[in-house]
PDB file of C-alpha atoms in Angstrom:
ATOM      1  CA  UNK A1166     -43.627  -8.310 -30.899  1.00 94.00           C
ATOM      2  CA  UNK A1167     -44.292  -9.774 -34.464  1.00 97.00           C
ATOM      3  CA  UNK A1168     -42.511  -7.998 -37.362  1.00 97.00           C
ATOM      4  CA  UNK A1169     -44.436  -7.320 -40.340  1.00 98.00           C
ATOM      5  CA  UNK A1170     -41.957  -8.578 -43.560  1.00 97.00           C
ATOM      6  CA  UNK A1171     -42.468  -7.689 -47.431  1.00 97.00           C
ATOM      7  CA  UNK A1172     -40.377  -9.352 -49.062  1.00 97.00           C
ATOM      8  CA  UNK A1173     -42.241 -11.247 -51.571  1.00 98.00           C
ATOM      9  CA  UNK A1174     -44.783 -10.861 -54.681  1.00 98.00           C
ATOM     10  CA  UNK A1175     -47.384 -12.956 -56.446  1.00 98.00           C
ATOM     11  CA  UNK A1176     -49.461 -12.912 -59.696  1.00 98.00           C
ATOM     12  CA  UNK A1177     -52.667 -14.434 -60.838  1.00 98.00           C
ATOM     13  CA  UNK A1178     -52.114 -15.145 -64.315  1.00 98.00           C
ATOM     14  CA  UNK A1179     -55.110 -15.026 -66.692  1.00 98.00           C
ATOM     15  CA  UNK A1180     -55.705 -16.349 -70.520  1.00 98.00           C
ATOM     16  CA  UNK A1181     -58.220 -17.242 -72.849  1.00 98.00           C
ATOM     17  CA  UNK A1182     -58.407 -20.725 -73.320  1.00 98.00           C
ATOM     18  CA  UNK A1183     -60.836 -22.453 -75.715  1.00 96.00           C
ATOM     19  CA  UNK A1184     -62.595 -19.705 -75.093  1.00 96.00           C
ATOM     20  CA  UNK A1185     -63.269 -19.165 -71.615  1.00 97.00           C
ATOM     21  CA  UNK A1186     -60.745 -16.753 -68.413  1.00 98.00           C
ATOM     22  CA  UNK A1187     -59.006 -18.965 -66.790  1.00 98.00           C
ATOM     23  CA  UNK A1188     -56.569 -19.046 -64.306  1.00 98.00           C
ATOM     24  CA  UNK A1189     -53.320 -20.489 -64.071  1.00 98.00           C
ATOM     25  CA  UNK A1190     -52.304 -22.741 -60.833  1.00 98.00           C
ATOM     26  CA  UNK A1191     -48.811 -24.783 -60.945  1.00 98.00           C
ATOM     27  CA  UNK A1192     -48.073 -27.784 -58.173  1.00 98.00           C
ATOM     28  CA  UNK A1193     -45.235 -26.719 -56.478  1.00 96.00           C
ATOM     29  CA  UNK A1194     -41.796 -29.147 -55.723  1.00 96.00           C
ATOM     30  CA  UNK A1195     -41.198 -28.004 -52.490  1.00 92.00           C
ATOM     31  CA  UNK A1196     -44.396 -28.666 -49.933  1.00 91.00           C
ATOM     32  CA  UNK A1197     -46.323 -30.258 -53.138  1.00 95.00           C
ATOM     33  CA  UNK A1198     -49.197 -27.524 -52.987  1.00 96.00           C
ATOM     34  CA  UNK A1199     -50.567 -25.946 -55.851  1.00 98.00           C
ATOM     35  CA  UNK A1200     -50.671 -22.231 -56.280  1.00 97.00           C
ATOM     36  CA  UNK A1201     -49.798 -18.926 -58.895  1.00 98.00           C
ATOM     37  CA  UNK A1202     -46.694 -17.181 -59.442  1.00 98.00           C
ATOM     38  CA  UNK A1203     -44.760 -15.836 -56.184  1.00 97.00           C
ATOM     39  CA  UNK A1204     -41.362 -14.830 -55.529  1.00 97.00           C
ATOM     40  CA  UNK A1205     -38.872 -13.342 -53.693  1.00 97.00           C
ATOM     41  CA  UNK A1206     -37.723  -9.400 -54.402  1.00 98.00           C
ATOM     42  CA  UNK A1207     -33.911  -8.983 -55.278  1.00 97.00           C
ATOM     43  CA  UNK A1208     -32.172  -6.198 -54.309  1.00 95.00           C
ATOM     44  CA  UNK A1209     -32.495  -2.788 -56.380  1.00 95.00           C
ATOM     45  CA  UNK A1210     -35.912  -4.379 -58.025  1.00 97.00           C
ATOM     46  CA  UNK A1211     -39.480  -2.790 -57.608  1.00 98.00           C
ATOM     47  CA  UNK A1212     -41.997  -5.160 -56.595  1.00 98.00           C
ATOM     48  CA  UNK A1213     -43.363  -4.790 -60.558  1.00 98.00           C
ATOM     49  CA  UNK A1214     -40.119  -5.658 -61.914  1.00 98.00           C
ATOM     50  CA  UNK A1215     -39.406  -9.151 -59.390  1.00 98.00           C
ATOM     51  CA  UNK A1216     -42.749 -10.535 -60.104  1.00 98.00           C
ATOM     52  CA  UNK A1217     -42.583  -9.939 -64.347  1.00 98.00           C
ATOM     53  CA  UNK A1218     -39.028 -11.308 -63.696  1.00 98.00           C
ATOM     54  CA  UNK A1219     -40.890 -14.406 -61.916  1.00 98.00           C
ATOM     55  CA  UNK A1220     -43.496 -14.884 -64.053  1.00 98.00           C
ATOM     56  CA  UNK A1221     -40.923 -15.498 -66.725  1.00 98.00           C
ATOM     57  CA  UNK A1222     -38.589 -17.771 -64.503  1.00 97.00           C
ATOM     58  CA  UNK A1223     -41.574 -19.805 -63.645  1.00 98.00           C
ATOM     59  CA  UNK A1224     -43.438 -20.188 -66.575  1.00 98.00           C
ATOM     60  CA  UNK A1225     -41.467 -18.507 -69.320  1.00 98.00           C
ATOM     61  CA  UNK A1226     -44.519 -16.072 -69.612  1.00 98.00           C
ATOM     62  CA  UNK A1227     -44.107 -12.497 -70.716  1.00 98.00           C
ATOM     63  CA  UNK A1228     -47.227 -10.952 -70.095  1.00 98.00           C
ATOM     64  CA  UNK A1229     -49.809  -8.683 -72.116  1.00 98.00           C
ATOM     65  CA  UNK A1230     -51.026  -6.635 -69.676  1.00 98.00           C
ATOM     66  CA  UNK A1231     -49.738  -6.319 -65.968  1.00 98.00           C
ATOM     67  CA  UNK A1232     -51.925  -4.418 -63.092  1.00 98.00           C
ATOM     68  CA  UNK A1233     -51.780  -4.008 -59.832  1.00 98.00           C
ATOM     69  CA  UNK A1234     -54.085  -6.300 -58.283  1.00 98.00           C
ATOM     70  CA  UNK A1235     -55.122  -3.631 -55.322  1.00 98.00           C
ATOM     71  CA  UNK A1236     -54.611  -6.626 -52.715  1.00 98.00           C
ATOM     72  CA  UNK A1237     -52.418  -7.421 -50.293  1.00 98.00           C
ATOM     73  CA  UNK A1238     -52.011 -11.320 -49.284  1.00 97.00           C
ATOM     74  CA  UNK A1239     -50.690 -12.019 -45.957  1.00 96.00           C
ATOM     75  CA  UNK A1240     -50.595 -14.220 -43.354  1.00 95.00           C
ATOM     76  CA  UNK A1241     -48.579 -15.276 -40.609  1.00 96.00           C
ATOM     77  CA  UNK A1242     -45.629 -17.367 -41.110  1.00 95.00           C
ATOM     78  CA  UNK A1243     -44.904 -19.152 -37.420  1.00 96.00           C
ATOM     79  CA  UNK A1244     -41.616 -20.887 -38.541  1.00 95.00           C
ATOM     80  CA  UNK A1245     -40.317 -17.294 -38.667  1.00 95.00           C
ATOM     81  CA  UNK A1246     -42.330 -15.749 -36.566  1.00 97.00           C
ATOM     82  CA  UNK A1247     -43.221 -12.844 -39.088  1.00 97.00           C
ATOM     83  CA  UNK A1248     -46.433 -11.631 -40.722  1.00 98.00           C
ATOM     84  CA  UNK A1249     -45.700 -11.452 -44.184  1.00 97.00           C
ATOM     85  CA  UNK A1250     -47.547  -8.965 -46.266  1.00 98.00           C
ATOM     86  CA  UNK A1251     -47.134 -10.058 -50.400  1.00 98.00           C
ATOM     87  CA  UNK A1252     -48.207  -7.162 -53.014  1.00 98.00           C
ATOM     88  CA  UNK A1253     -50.700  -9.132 -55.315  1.00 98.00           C
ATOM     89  CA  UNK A1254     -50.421  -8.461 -59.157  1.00 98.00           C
ATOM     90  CA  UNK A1255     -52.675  -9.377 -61.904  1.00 98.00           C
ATOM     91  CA  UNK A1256     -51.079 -10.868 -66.095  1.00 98.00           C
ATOM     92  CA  UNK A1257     -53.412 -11.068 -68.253  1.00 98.00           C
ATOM     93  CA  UNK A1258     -51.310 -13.753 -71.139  1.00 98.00           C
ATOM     94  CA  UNK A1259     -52.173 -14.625 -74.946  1.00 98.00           C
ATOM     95  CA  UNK A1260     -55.072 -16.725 -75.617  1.00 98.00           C
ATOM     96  CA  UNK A1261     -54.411 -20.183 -74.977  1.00 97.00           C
ATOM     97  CA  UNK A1262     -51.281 -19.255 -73.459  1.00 98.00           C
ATOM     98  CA  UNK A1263     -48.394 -21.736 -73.345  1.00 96.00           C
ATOM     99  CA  UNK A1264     -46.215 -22.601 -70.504  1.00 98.00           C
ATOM    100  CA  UNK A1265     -42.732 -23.816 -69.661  1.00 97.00           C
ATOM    101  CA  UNK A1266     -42.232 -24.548 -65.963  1.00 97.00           C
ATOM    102  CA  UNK A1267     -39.601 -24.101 -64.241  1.00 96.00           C
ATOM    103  CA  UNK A1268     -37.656 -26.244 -61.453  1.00 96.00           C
ATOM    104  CA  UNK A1269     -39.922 -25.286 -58.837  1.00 95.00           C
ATOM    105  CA  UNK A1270     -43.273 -26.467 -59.970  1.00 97.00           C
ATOM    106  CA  UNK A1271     -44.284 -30.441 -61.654  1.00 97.00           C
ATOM    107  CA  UNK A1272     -47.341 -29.878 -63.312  1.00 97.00           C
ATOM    108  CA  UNK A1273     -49.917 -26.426 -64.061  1.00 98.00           C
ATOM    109  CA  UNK A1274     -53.229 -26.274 -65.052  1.00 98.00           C
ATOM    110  CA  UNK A1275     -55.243 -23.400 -66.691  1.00 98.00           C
ATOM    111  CA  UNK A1276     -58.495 -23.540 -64.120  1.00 98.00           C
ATOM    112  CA  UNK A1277     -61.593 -22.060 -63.761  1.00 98.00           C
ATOM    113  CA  UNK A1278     -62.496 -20.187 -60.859  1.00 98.00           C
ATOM    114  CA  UNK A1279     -64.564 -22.780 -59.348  1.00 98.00           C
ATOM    115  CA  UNK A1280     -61.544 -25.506 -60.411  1.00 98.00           C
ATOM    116  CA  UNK A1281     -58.968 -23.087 -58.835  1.00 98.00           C
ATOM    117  CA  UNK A1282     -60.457 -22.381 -55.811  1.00 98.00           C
ATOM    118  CA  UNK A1283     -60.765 -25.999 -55.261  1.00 98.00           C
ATOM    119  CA  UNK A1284     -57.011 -26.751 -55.901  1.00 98.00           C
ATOM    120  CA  UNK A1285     -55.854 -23.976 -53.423  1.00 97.00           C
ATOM    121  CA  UNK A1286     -55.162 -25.468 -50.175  1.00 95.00           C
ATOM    122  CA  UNK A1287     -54.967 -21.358 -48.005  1.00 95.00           C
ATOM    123  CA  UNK A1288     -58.003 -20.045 -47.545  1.00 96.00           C
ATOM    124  CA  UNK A1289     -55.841 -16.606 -48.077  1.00 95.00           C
ATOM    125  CA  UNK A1290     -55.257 -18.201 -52.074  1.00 97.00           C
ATOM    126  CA  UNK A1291     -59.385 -18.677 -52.504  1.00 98.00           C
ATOM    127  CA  UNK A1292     -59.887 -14.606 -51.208  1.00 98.00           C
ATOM    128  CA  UNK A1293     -57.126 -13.773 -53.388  1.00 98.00           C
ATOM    129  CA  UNK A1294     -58.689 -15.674 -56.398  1.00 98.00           C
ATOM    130  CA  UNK A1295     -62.134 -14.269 -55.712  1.00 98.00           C
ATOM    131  CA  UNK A1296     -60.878 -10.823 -55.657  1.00 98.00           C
ATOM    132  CA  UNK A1297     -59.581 -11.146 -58.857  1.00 98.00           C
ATOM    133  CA  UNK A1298     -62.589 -12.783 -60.886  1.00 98.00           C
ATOM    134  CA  UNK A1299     -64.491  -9.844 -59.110  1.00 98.00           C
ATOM    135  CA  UNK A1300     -62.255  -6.890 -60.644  1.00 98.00           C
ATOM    136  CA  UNK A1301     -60.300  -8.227 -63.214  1.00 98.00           C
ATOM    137  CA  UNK A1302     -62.886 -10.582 -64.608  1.00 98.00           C
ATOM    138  CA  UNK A1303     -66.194  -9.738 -63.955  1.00 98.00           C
ATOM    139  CA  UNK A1304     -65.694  -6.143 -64.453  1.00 97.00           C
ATOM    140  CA  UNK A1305     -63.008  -4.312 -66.156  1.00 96.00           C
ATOM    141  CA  UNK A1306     -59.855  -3.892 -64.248  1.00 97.00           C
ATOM    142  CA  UNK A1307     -59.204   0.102 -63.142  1.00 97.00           C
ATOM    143  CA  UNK A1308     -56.478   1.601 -65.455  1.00 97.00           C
ATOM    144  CA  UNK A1309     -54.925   3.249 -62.887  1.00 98.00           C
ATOM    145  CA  UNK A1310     -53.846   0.148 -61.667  1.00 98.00           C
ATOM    146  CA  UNK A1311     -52.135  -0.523 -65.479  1.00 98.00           C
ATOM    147  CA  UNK A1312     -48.376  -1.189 -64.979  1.00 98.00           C
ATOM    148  CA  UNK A1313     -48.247  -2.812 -68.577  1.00 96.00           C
TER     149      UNK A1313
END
C-alpha cells in the first residue's frame, strides 16, 4: 500500500511588472531547482494560513489578493514512499512587486508564462502553471475561491 500524505502547500505568485502578469519562480538551495512558494503546514494552521505564513518567510510578500487555486499538485515521492497531494493557492502581489528571499532560495525571477514554464524542471510545475494563466489570468479568477 502507498499512503496518500498532505502535508504541504504552494502558491503561484502573480504581479504586474512593467506592465505585463508575471509569475514569480525562486532557485531553490537545497536540490538547486527553481520553483514558487511551498511549505510545510504547522500544527493548529489551515492550509490558507501556512502558505500566507510562507509566502512571507520566503519572499517577505504579503499578498493582495489570495484564492484558492482549485488544484491539487501531487506526485509521488519514492524516497518516502508516499503520494503527496499539495493544495495549490493563487497571490496576486503589488505591481512590480519587490522581494526579499529567504535562506532557502539564491536568486527569483518575475517570468512569463512561456519563461516559467521553461525554468520548471516537473512536468507537475508546467500543469500547475498552465492552470493558473488559464483561470487566474486569462479569465477572471471565481470569487468563491477568494480567501483574501
Amino acid at each position: 500500500m502507498i499512503p496518500i500524505r498532505s502535508i504541504v502547500v504552494s502558491s503561484v505568485l502573480l504581479s504586474e511588472i512593467d506592465g505585463e502578469l508575471k509569475l514569480l519562480l525562486m532557485k531553490r538551495v537545497k536540490g538547486g531547482f527553481w520553483c514558487h512558494v511551498a511549505g510545510k503546514i504547522e500544527a493548529e494552521e489551515t492550509a490558507s494560513q501556512a502558505i500566507l505564513r510562507e509566502i512571507s518567510e520566503e519572499t517577505g510578500i504579503q499578498v493582495q489578493q489570495l484564492f484558492s487555486a482549485d488544484y491539487l499538485e501531487q506526485f509521488y515521492e519514492a524516497s518516502l514512499n508516499v503520494i503527496e497531494m499539495i493544495p495549490a493557492f493563487v497571490g496576486f502581489c503589488d505591481k512590480n512587486q519587490v522581494v526579499s528571499l529567504n535562506h532557502e532560495h539564491t536568486e527569483y525571477r518575475w517570468c512569463s508564462l512561456s519563461e516559467a514554464k521553461a525554468l520548471a524542471v516537473f512536468s507537475n510545475q508546467r500543469k500547475l502553471y498552465d492552470f493558473v494563466w488559464d483561470n487566474f489570468v486569462l479569465q477572471k479568477p471565481v470569487e468563491q475561491l477568494k480567501i483574501i
